[in-house]
Amino acid sequence: MGTYNEEAAIGTVLDDIEAVTDGKAEVVCVDGSADRTPEIAREHGARVIEQEPQGYGVAVSAALQAADRPVVVTTDCDDTYPMEQLPEFLGEINDGADVVSGDRLYHGAEAMPGFNRFGNQAFAAIASVLMGERVHDTTTGMRAYRKAVIDAIEWTENTGLSAELLIRPLMRGYEVHEAPISYAERAGETKLDPIQGGAEIAKSILKVGLEERFL
C-alpha cells in the first residue's frame, strides 16, 4: 500500500490484515507522510519504505515492486475496504485468475460521495468502450495479482495507476475477475481533489486504452 497521512486508520487496517491472514502476510507501506503513519505501521509489523511524496502511482508502484511474494494484494489504508474478503481474492487466484479486482459499485457504494460514485461509473464506461469488454470499477484500490503479471508489464501512470493496473492486464489477455466488495466511509480526510484527480484519471484511461489497442 501507498500511505500518506493515514494515522487515523493505518493501525486498524494492519490489524485486520493480520487477523484475516493469521499474521502470514508481509505488508509493505511506501510512505510520504508528515504524521505518525510510518511509526504506527512499523509498530504493527509492516515494512516501511519512506520517500518524498510524489503521488499515488509512484508510491503504489514502489510497493508492488518491493513485494516478493508470488501473490501481491493492494489496498488503501483508510479503512474503506473489507479485509475479511482477502481469502476470497486469494482463493480466486489459486483457482486460476491472474488479477482479482474489487468492485465497490456492485453493492451501491453508498458510503462514497455521490460525485465520486458518478465519476467512477463514468470511468468504467469509458474503459469498457475502449477495451470492448465490460468492467464495473476501474479505480478500486483493493486487488490481488500474480506477481508475474506485475513484473511483466511496464506501468506508466501516477494518479491513474489504479485504472492502468486493471486495463493493461485485461487487454493483454490475462484472466481478470471482478469481485463485489463492500465499501465503508473512510477514516481521516481524503487526499484526492475530485475534479483535478478525476480529470487525470480519465486522461490515463484514454491514454492506456488507446496504447493497448493500437500500439
Coordinates of C-alpha atoms in Angstrom, one line a residue:
M1 CA 0.0 0.0 0.0
G2 CA 1.0 3.6 -0.5
T3 CA 0.4 5.6 2.6
Y4 CA 0.1 9.4 3.1
N5 CA -1.1 10.9 6.4
E6 CA -3.3 8.0 7.4
E7 CA -2.6 7.8 11.1
A8 CA -6.4 7.6 11.8
A9 CA -6.8 4.3 10.0
I10 CA -3.5 2.5 9.3
G11 CA -3.4 0.6 12.6
T12 CA -6.9 -0.7 12.1
V13 CA -6.2 -1.8 8.6
L14 CA -3.0 -3.6 9.6
D15 CA -4.7 -5.3 12.5
D16 CA -7.4 -6.5 10.1
I17 CA -4.9 -7.9 7.7
E18 CA -3.0 -9.7 10.4
A19 CA -6.2 -11.2 11.8
V20 CA -7.5 -12.5 8.4
T21 CA -4.1 -13.9 7.3
D22 CA -3.1 -15.3 10.7
G23 CA -0.1 -13.0 10.5
K24 CA 1.3 -14.6 7.4
A25 CA 1.1 -11.6 5.1
E26 CA 4.2 -9.4 4.5
V27 CA 2.9 -5.8 4.4
V28 CA 4.9 -3.2 2.5
C29 CA 4.0 0.5 3.0
V30 CA 5.6 3.1 0.8
D31 CA 5.1 6.3 2.8
G32 CA 5.5 10.0 2.4
S33 CA 3.6 11.1 5.4
A34 CA 4.1 14.1 7.7
D35 CA 2.2 12.5 10.6
R36 CA 2.6 9.3 12.6
T37 CA 1.6 6.9 9.8
P38 CA 5.1 5.3 9.4
E39 CA 5.6 4.9 13.1
I40 CA 2.2 3.2 13.5
A41 CA 2.9 0.9 10.5
R42 CA 6.2 -0.2 11.9
E43 CA 4.6 -0.8 15.3
H44 CA 2.2 -3.2 13.6
G45 CA 4.9 -5.1 11.8
A46 CA 4.8 -3.5 8.3
R47 CA 8.0 -2.9 6.3
V48 CA 8.0 0.9 5.6
I49 CA 9.8 2.4 2.7
E50 CA 9.9 6.2 3.1
Q51 CA 10.1 8.5 0.1
E52 CA 9.2 12.1 -0.7
P53 CA 5.5 12.5 -1.7
Q54 CA 5.3 12.0 -5.4
G55 CA 1.7 10.9 -5.9
Y56 CA -0.4 7.7 -5.6
G57 CA 1.0 5.8 -8.5
V58 CA 4.7 6.3 -7.6
A59 CA 4.1 5.0 -4.1
V60 CA 2.0 2.0 -5.1
S61 CA 4.4 1.1 -7.9
A62 CA 7.2 1.1 -5.5
A63 CA 5.3 -1.1 -3.1
L64 CA 4.4 -3.5 -5.9
Q65 CA 8.0 -3.8 -7.0
A66 CA 9.2 -4.2 -3.4
A67 CA 6.9 -7.1 -2.7
D68 CA 8.5 -10.5 -3.1
R69 CA 5.6 -13.0 -2.7
P70 CA 4.1 -14.8 -5.6
V71 CA 0.7 -13.1 -5.0
V72 CA 0.5 -9.4 -4.2
V73 CA -2.5 -7.6 -2.8
T74 CA -3.1 -3.9 -2.9
T75 CA -5.4 -2.0 -0.6
D76 CA -5.9 1.6 0.6
C77 CA -5.0 2.4 4.1
D78 CA -8.2 4.5 5.0
D79 CA -10.3 1.5 6.3
T80 CA -12.7 1.6 3.4
Y81 CA -12.0 -1.9 2.1
P82 CA -13.2 -5.2 3.6
M83 CA -10.0 -7.1 4.6
E84 CA -12.2 -10.1 5.6
Q85 CA -12.7 -10.7 1.8
L86 CA -8.9 -11.3 1.3
P87 CA -9.3 -15.1 1.5
E88 CA -11.9 -14.9 -1.3
F89 CA -9.5 -13.0 -3.5
L90 CA -6.6 -15.4 -2.8
G91 CA -8.9 -18.3 -3.5
E92 CA -9.7 -16.9 -7.0
I93 CA -6.0 -16.5 -7.7
N94 CA -5.4 -20.1 -6.6
D95 CA -8.2 -21.2 -8.9
G96 CA -6.5 -19.6 -11.9
A97 CA -7.2 -15.9 -12.0
D98 CA -4.3 -13.6 -12.7
V99 CA -5.9 -10.5 -11.3
V100 CA -8.9 -10.2 -8.9
S101 CA -10.3 -6.7 -8.7
G102 CA -12.7 -5.5 -6.0
D103 CA -15.9 -4.0 -7.4
R104 CA -17.1 -1.3 -4.9
L105 CA -20.1 -0.2 -7.1
Y106 CA -21.8 -3.6 -7.2
H107 CA -23.5 -3.1 -3.8
G108 CA -24.0 0.6 -4.4
A109 CA -21.1 2.1 -2.5
E110 CA -23.4 4.3 -0.5
A111 CA -20.5 5.5 1.7
M112 CA -18.8 7.0 -1.4
P113 CA -19.6 10.7 -2.1
G114 CA -22.2 10.9 -4.9
F115 CA -19.9 12.9 -7.2
N116 CA -17.1 10.3 -6.8
R117 CA -19.6 7.5 -7.4
F118 CA -20.8 9.1 -10.6
G119 CA -17.2 9.6 -11.7
N120 CA -16.2 6.0 -11.1
Q121 CA -19.2 4.8 -13.1
A122 CA -18.1 7.1 -15.9
F123 CA -14.5 5.8 -15.8
A124 CA -15.8 2.3 -16.0
A125 CA -18.0 3.1 -19.0
I126 CA -15.1 4.8 -20.9
A127 CA -12.7 1.9 -20.1
S128 CA -15.4 -0.6 -21.2
V129 CA -15.8 1.1 -24.6
L130 CA -12.0 1.2 -25.2
M131 CA -11.5 -2.4 -24.2
G132 CA -14.5 -3.9 -25.8
E133 CA -15.3 -5.7 -22.5
R134 CA -17.5 -4.6 -19.6
V135 CA -15.8 -3.6 -16.4
H136 CA -17.5 -2.1 -13.4
D137 CA -14.9 -0.4 -11.2
T138 CA -11.6 0.7 -12.7
T139 CA -10.3 2.7 -9.8
T140 CA -10.7 0.3 -6.9
G141 CA -7.7 0.1 -4.5
M142 CA -8.3 -3.5 -3.5
R143 CA -6.9 -6.1 -5.9
A144 CA -4.9 -9.3 -5.9
Y145 CA -2.3 -10.0 -8.6
R146 CA 0.0 -12.8 -9.5
K147 CA 3.5 -11.1 -9.1
A148 CA 4.4 -12.4 -12.5
V149 CA 1.8 -10.1 -14.0
I150 CA 3.2 -7.1 -12.1
D151 CA 6.7 -7.9 -13.3
A152 CA 5.7 -8.5 -16.9
I153 CA 4.2 -5.0 -17.6
E154 CA 5.7 -1.6 -17.6
W155 CA 3.5 0.7 -15.6
T156 CA 3.5 4.4 -16.6
E157 CA 0.7 6.2 -14.8
N158 CA 0.6 8.1 -11.5
T159 CA -2.9 9.3 -10.4
G160 CA -4.4 6.9 -12.9
L161 CA -2.3 3.8 -11.9
S162 CA -5.3 2.1 -10.3
A163 CA -7.1 2.1 -13.7
E164 CA -3.9 1.1 -15.6
L165 CA -3.4 -1.9 -13.2
L166 CA -6.8 -3.2 -14.5
I167 CA -6.7 -2.2 -18.1
R168 CA -3.3 -3.4 -19.3
P169 CA -3.6 -7.0 -17.9
L170 CA -7.2 -7.3 -19.2
M171 CA -6.3 -6.1 -22.7
R172 CA -3.2 -8.4 -22.8
G173 CA -5.3 -11.5 -22.3
Y174 CA -4.7 -12.1 -18.6
E175 CA -7.5 -13.7 -16.6
V176 CA -9.1 -10.8 -14.7
H177 CA -12.1 -11.3 -12.4
E178 CA -14.1 -8.6 -10.7
A179 CA -15.4 -9.5 -7.2
P180 CA -18.1 -7.5 -5.5
I181 CA -17.0 -5.9 -2.2
S182 CA -18.5 -3.7 0.4
Y183 CA -17.2 -0.1 0.8
A184 CA -17.1 1.8 4.1
E185 CA -16.8 5.5 4.9
R186 CA -13.1 6.5 5.1
A187 CA -11.3 7.3 8.3
G188 CA -9.4 10.6 8.0
E189 CA -9.5 13.2 5.2
T190 CA -9.4 12.4 1.5
K191 CA -6.2 13.5 -0.3
L192 CA -7.6 13.4 -3.8
D193 CA -9.2 16.5 -5.4
P194 CA -12.2 15.1 -7.2
I195 CA -12.1 17.5 -10.1
Q196 CA -8.4 17.5 -10.8
G197 CA -7.9 13.9 -9.9
G198 CA -10.9 12.8 -11.9
A199 CA -9.6 14.6 -15.0
E200 CA -6.2 12.9 -14.6
I201 CA -7.7 9.5 -14.2
A202 CA -9.9 10.0 -17.2
K203 CA -6.9 11.0 -19.3
S204 CA -5.0 8.0 -18.1
I205 CA -7.8 5.6 -19.0
L206 CA -7.9 7.1 -22.5
K207 CA -4.1 7.0 -22.9
V208 CA -3.7 3.5 -21.6
G209 CA -6.7 2.1 -23.5
L210 CA -5.6 3.6 -26.8
E211 CA -2.0 2.4 -26.3
E212 CA -3.1 -1.1 -25.6
R213 CA -5.4 -1.1 -28.6
F214 CA -3.2 0.5 -31.2
L215 CA 0.4 0.3 -30.2

